Amino acid sequence: MSEVLTEKHISPPPLTALTDDEVLFRDNIRQFAEEAIRPHVREMDEKAVFDRAIIDQFFQLGIMGIEIPVEYGGGGGTFFEACLAVEEISKVDASAGVIVDVQNTLSANAFLKWGKNNKELQKKYLSRMAKDTVGAYALSEAGSGSDAFALQTRAELKGDHYVLNGRKLWITNGKEAGIFILFATVDPSAGYKGITAFVIEKEFPGFTVGKKEDKLGIRASSTCELILEDCKVPKSNVLGEVGKGYKIAIETLNEGRIGIGAQMLGVAEGAFQYAQKYAQERKQFGKPIADFQGIQFQLGQMATDIEAARLLVYNAARMKDAGMGFVKEAAMAKLFASQVAERVTSLCIEIYGGYGFTKDYPVEKYWRDAKIGKIYEGTSNMQLQTIAKLVMGK
Ligand SMILES: Cc1cc2nc3c(=O)[nH]c(=O)nc-3n(C[C@H](O)[C@H](O)[C@H](O)COP(=O)(O)OP(=O)(O)OC[C@H]3O[C@@H](n4cnc5c(N)ncnc54)[C@H](O)[C@@H]3O)c2cc1C
């Protein structure tokens, strides 16, 4: 007869289990998102404008500098906590989620990792980002998306300044940001080895924010063109080393992808919360539709998908915090969580029937918001390419 399972058979808590502090952190953010964001979601989506007062509250709560060291005014927390925050906020609104995500997992993270050789730069900008300044990450251009290193924006050294010319496209937080990590080439003939990361302030002469995109989903998150016309950037505002921008771009995006996985996890969970409640309230044929096996199977499958996405996202975030290699796991987390988000939100609309197709109910917005997960910070094809390379040992 097989032995009864006891404590001694149970392995240590999985990397995905939350500590007491993390539970407290998550619950605080959950409460804030419900009280301060939820009431404004529909209006912000319709107007395609994010309420600045909510961003100010993000700063007051420390949500915009989760990993920034305490000495710079940040929370001194972990990457895992940043992902938890993105997940919780995205349950309520994916636009709010991506604002927090780009601030923490891309912009602040780039300064944390690559600003080590220039402490003054690191301190100056991380202090501002912890206090009141939104960050943005500007890599893509009209002609260079998946092939990001084909970028054309040019940086020429003239005395103690670089002069930048070019245009960036699709830049999240473009409207709200005060600080931009922007990639340009100092030597187009050097290919990717000319790419350099610059820190640009909104007020720098020659820098303007252009057209804001009118989008299908995450409508309240601003996505803008950036225009650089003889934009003067001090030499000291090179992040990392000249010619090493490609490394910064790749490695920061590897981390950021876990954040997008967390955003998509939140989107799936947010829609599911509505659908499982609705299924128990909506009556057809004299009973709640949740009593029909067809609906139960859909709910069961969605819950399983969400749990699997959570395990991938949490595991990748824990691996990053533990200093382990996480590139494959990050790509898998983003790939799978964005597939789950699209699948789950679509089914949630179906559970609502005709009502789900209208803007009177919240689920159609979750579906629109889910679509972006397969596109930004590397399309699903790019994630698959990374995973395939790594499993083949290349
Ligand atoms: C809402 C939004 C916010 C964004 N925010 C930012 C931001 O803050 N900062 C930033 O720098 N960028 C941002 N982006 C840009 C985003 O990262 C790019 O859109 C994305 O990388 C895809 O590039 P692309 O749009 O040029 O598509 P393309 O690269 O032209 O891809 C088109 C299609 O071809 C496929 N494809 C391309 N190459 C290959 C290949 N080798 N093998 C197989 N398939 C391939 C792609 O998977 C895709 O399906 C944002 C985009 C959007 C829409």
mmCIF file with all atom_site columns, N, CA and C in Angstrom, residues 301-326:
data_model
loop_
_atom_site.group_PDB
_atom_site.id
_atom_site.type_symbol
_atom_site.label_atom_id
_atom_site.label_alt_id
_atom_site.label_comp_id
_atom_site.label_asym_id
_atom_site.label_entity_id
_atom_site.label_seq_id
_atom_site.pdbx_PDB_ins_code
_atom_site.Cartn_x
_atom_site.Cartn_y
_atom_site.Cartn_z
_atom_site.occupancy
_atom_site.B_iso_or_equiv
_atom_site.pdbx_formal_charge
_atom_site.auth_seq_id
_atom_site.auth_comp_id
_atom_site.auth_asym_id
_atom_site.auth_atom_id
_atom_site.pdbx_PDB_model_num
ATOM 1  N N  . GLN A 1 301 ? -11.342 25.441 -17.334 1.00 0.00 ? 301 GLN A N  1
ATOM 2  C CA . GLN A 1 301 ? -10.200 25.581 -18.240 1.00 0.00 ? 301 GLN A CA 1
ATOM 3  C C  . GLN A 1 301 ? -9.524  26.944 -18.057 1.00 0.00 ? 301 GLN A C  1
ATOM 4  N N  . MET A 1 302 ? -10.353 27.984 -17.905 1.00 0.00 ? 302 MET A N  1
ATOM 5  C CA . MET A 1 302 ? -9.780  29.332 -17.735 1.00 0.00 ? 302 MET A CA 1
ATOM 6  C C  . MET A 1 302 ? -8.974  29.422 -16.435 1.00 0.00 ? 302 MET A C  1
ATOM 7  N N  . ALA A 1 303 ? -9.530  28.857 -15.357 1.00 0.00 ? 303 ALA A N  1
ATOM 8  C CA . ALA A 1 303 ? -8.824  28.908 -14.066 1.00 0.00 ? 303 ALA A CA 1
ATOM 9  C C  . ALA A 1 303 ? -7.489  28.185 -14.171 1.00 0.00 ? 303 ALA A C  1
ATOM 10 N N  . THR A 1 304 ? -7.479  27.075 -14.907 1.00 0.00 ? 304 THR A N  1
ATOM 11 C CA . THR A 1 304 ? -6.234  26.299 -15.063 1.00 0.00 ? 304 THR A CA 1
ATOM 12 C C  . THR A 1 304 ? -5.212  27.083 -15.888 1.00 0.00 ? 304 THR A C  1
ATOM 13 N N  . ASP A 1 305 ? -5.679  27.691 -16.963 1.00 0.00 ? 305 ASP A N  1
ATOM 14 C CA . ASP A 1 305 ? -4.791  28.512 -17.799 1.00 0.00 ? 305 ASP A CA 1
ATOM 15 C C  . ASP A 1 305 ? -4.171  29.653 -16.985 1.00 0.00 ? 305 ASP A C  1
ATOM 16 N N  . ILE A 1 306 ? -5.022  30.298 -16.182 1.00 0.00 ? 306 ILE A N  1
ATOM 17 C CA . ILE A 1 306 ? -4.538  31.437 -15.384 1.00 0.00 ? 306 ILE A CA 1
ATOM 18 C C  . ILE A 1 306 ? -3.485  30.968 -14.385 1.00 0.00 ? 306 ILE A C  1
ATOM 19 N N  . GLU A 1 307 ? -3.744  29.832 -13.754 1.00 0.00 ? 307 GLU A N  1
ATOM 20 C CA . GLU A 1 307 ? -2.792  29.320 -12.761 1.00 0.00 ? 307 GLU A CA 1
ATOM 21 C C  . GLU A 1 307 ? -1.454  28.975 -13.437 1.00 0.00 ? 307 GLU A C  1
ATOM 22 N N  . ALA A 1 308 ? -1.524  28.384 -14.624 1.00 0.00 ? 308 ALA A N  1
ATOM 23 C CA . ALA A 1 308 ? -0.291  28.029 -15.338 1.00 0.00 ? 308 ALA A CA 1
ATOM 24 C C  . ALA A 1 308 ? 0.489   29.292 -15.713 1.00 0.00 ? 308 ALA A C  1
ATOM 25 N N  . ALA A 1 309 ? -0.233  30.335 -16.146 1.00 0.00 ? 309 ALA A N  1
ATOM 26 C CA . ALA A 1 309 ? 0.434   31.598 -16.490 1.00 0.00 ? 309 ALA A CA 1
ATOM 27 C C  . ALA A 1 309 ? 1.078   32.199 -15.238 1.00 0.00 ? 309 ALA A C  1
ATOM 28 N N  . ARG A 1 310 ? 0.366   32.122 -14.113 1.00 0.00 ? 310 ARG A N  1
ATOM 29 C CA . ARG A 1 310 ? 0.919   32.665 -12.862 1.00 0.00 ? 310 ARG A CA 1
ATOM 30 C C  . ARG A 1 310 ? 2.221   31.955 -12.493 1.00 0.00 ? 310 ARG A C  1
ATOM 31 N N  . LEU A 1 311 ? 2.221   30.640 -12.612 1.00 0.00 ? 311 LEU A N  1
ATOM 32 C CA . LEU A 1 311 ? 3.424   29.884 -12.247 1.00 0.00 ? 311 LEU A CA 1
ATOM 33 C C  . LEU A 1 311 ? 4.604   30.304 -13.118 1.00 0.00 ? 311 LEU A C  1
ATOM 34 N N  . LEU A 1 312 ? 4.370   30.472 -14.415 1.00 0.00 ? 312 LEU A N  1
ATOM 35 C CA . LEU A 1 312 ? 5.465   30.884 -15.314 1.00 0.00 ? 312 LEU A CA 1
ATOM 36 C C  . LEU A 1 312 ? 5.963   32.286 -14.972 1.00 0.00 ? 312 LEU A C  1
ATOM 37 N N  . VAL A 1 313 ? 5.026   33.203 -14.742 1.00 0.00 ? 313 VAL A N  1
ATOM 38 C CA . VAL A 1 313 ? 5.420   34.595 -14.466 1.00 0.00 ? 313 VAL A CA 1
ATOM 39 C C  . VAL A 1 313 ? 6.142   34.691 -13.123 1.00 0.00 ? 313 VAL A C  1
ATOM 40 N N  . TYR A 1 314 ? 5.567   34.103 -12.087 1.00 0.00 ? 314 TYR A N  1
ATOM 41 C CA . TYR A 1 314 ? 6.190   34.196 -10.759 1.00 0.00 ? 314 TYR A CA 1
ATOM 42 C C  . TYR A 1 314 ? 7.556   33.512 -10.754 1.00 0.00 ? 314 TYR A C  1
ATOM 43 N N  . ASN A 1 315 ? 7.639   32.363 -11.410 1.00 0.00 ? 315 ASN A N  1
ATOM 44 C CA . ASN A 1 315 ? 8.903   31.632 -11.426 1.00 0.00 ? 315 ASN A CA 1
ATOM 45 C C  . ASN A 1 315 ? 9.991   32.451 -12.124 1.00 0.00 ? 315 ASN A C  1
ATOM 46 N N  . ALA A 1 316 ? 9.647   33.056 -13.262 1.00 0.00 ? 316 ALA A N  1
ATOM 47 C CA . ALA A 1 316 ? 10.648  33.857 -13.994 1.00 0.00 ? 316 ALA A CA 1
ATOM 48 C C  . ALA A 1 316 ? 11.100  35.036 -13.123 1.00 0.00 ? 316 ALA A C  1
ATOM 49 N N  . ALA A 1 317 ? 10.152  35.680 -12.432 1.00 0.00 ? 317 ALA A N  1
ATOM 50 C CA . ALA A 1 317 ? 10.501  36.835 -11.588 1.00 0.00 ? 317 ALA A CA 1
ATOM 51 C C  . ALA A 1 317 ? 11.385  36.406 -10.426 1.00 0.00 ? 317 ALA A C  1
ATOM 52 N N  . ARG A 1 318 ? 11.066  35.282 -9.823  1.00 0.00 ? 318 ARG A N  1
ATOM 53 C CA . ARG A 1 318 ? 11.896  34.767 -8.714  1.00 0.00 ? 318 ARG A CA 1
ATOM 54 C C  . ARG A 1 318 ? 13.304  34.430 -9.215  1.00 0.00 ? 318 ARG A C  1
ATOM 55 N N  . MET A 1 319 ? 13.381  33.843 -10.409 1.00 0.00 ? 319 MET A N  1
ATOM 56 C CA . MET A 1 319 ? 14.698  33.478 -10.953 1.00 0.00 ? 319 MET A CA 1
ATOM 57 C C  . MET A 1 319 ? 15.531  34.727 -11.173 1.00 0.00 ? 319 MET A C  1
ATOM 58 N N  . LYS A 1 320 ? 14.901  35.793 -11.643 1.00 0.00 ? 320 LYS A N  1
ATOM 59 C CA . LYS A 1 320 ? 15.639  37.047 -11.853 1.00 0.00 ? 320 LYS A CA 1
ATOM 60 C C  . LYS A 1 320 ? 16.153  37.579 -10.515 1.00 0.00 ? 320 LYS A C  1
ATOM 61 N N  . ASP A 1 321 ? 15.286  37.595 -9.507  1.00 0.00 ? 321 ASP A N  1
ATOM 62 C CA . ASP A 1 321 ? 15.708  38.089 -8.188  1.00 0.00 ? 321 ASP A CA 1
ATOM 63 C C  . ASP A 1 321 ? 16.818  37.233 -7.586  1.00 0.00 ? 321 ASP A C  1
ATOM 64 N N  . ALA A 1 322 ? 16.807  35.939 -7.917  1.00 0.00 ? 322 ALA A N  1
ATOM 65 C CA . ALA A 1 322 ? 17.817  35.028 -7.355  1.00 0.00 ? 322 ALA A CA 1
ATOM 66 C C  . ALA A 1 322 ? 19.137  35.084 -8.123  1.00 0.00 ? 322 ALA A C  1
ATOM 67 N N  . GLY A 1 323 ? 19.193  35.932 -9.170  1.00 0.00 ? 323 GLY A N  1
ATOM 68 C CA . GLY A 1 323 ? 20.429  36.057 -9.943  1.00 0.00 ? 323 GLY A CA 1
ATOM 69 C C  . GLY A 1 323 ? 20.669  34.874 -10.876 1.00 0.00 ? 323 GLY A C  1
ATOM 70 N N  . MET A 1 324 ? 19.615  34.113 -11.139 1.00 0.00 ? 324 MET A N  1
ATOM 71 C CA . MET A 1 324 ? 19.746  32.953 -12.050 1.00 0.00 ? 324 MET A CA 1
ATOM 72 C C  . MET A 1 324 ? 19.481  33.410 -13.487 1.00 0.00 ? 324 MET A C  1
ATOM 73 N N  . GLY A 1 325 ? 19.886  32.596 -14.458 1.00 0.00 ? 325 GLY A N  1
ATOM 74 C CA . GLY A 1 325 ? 19.541  32.876 -15.854 1.00 0.00 ? 325 GLY A CA 1
ATOM 75 C C  . GLY A 1 325 ? 18.032  32.741 -16.012 1.00 0.00 ? 325 GLY A C  1
ATOM 76 N N  . PHE A 1 326 ? 17.402  33.684 -16.692 1.00 0.00 ? 326 PHE A N  1
ATOM 77 C CA . PHE A 1 326 ? 15.931  33.651 -16.732 1.00 0.00 ? 326 PHE A CA 1
ATOM 78 C C  . PHE A 1 326 ? 15.373  33.992 -18.121 1.00 0.00 ? 326 PHE A C  1
#
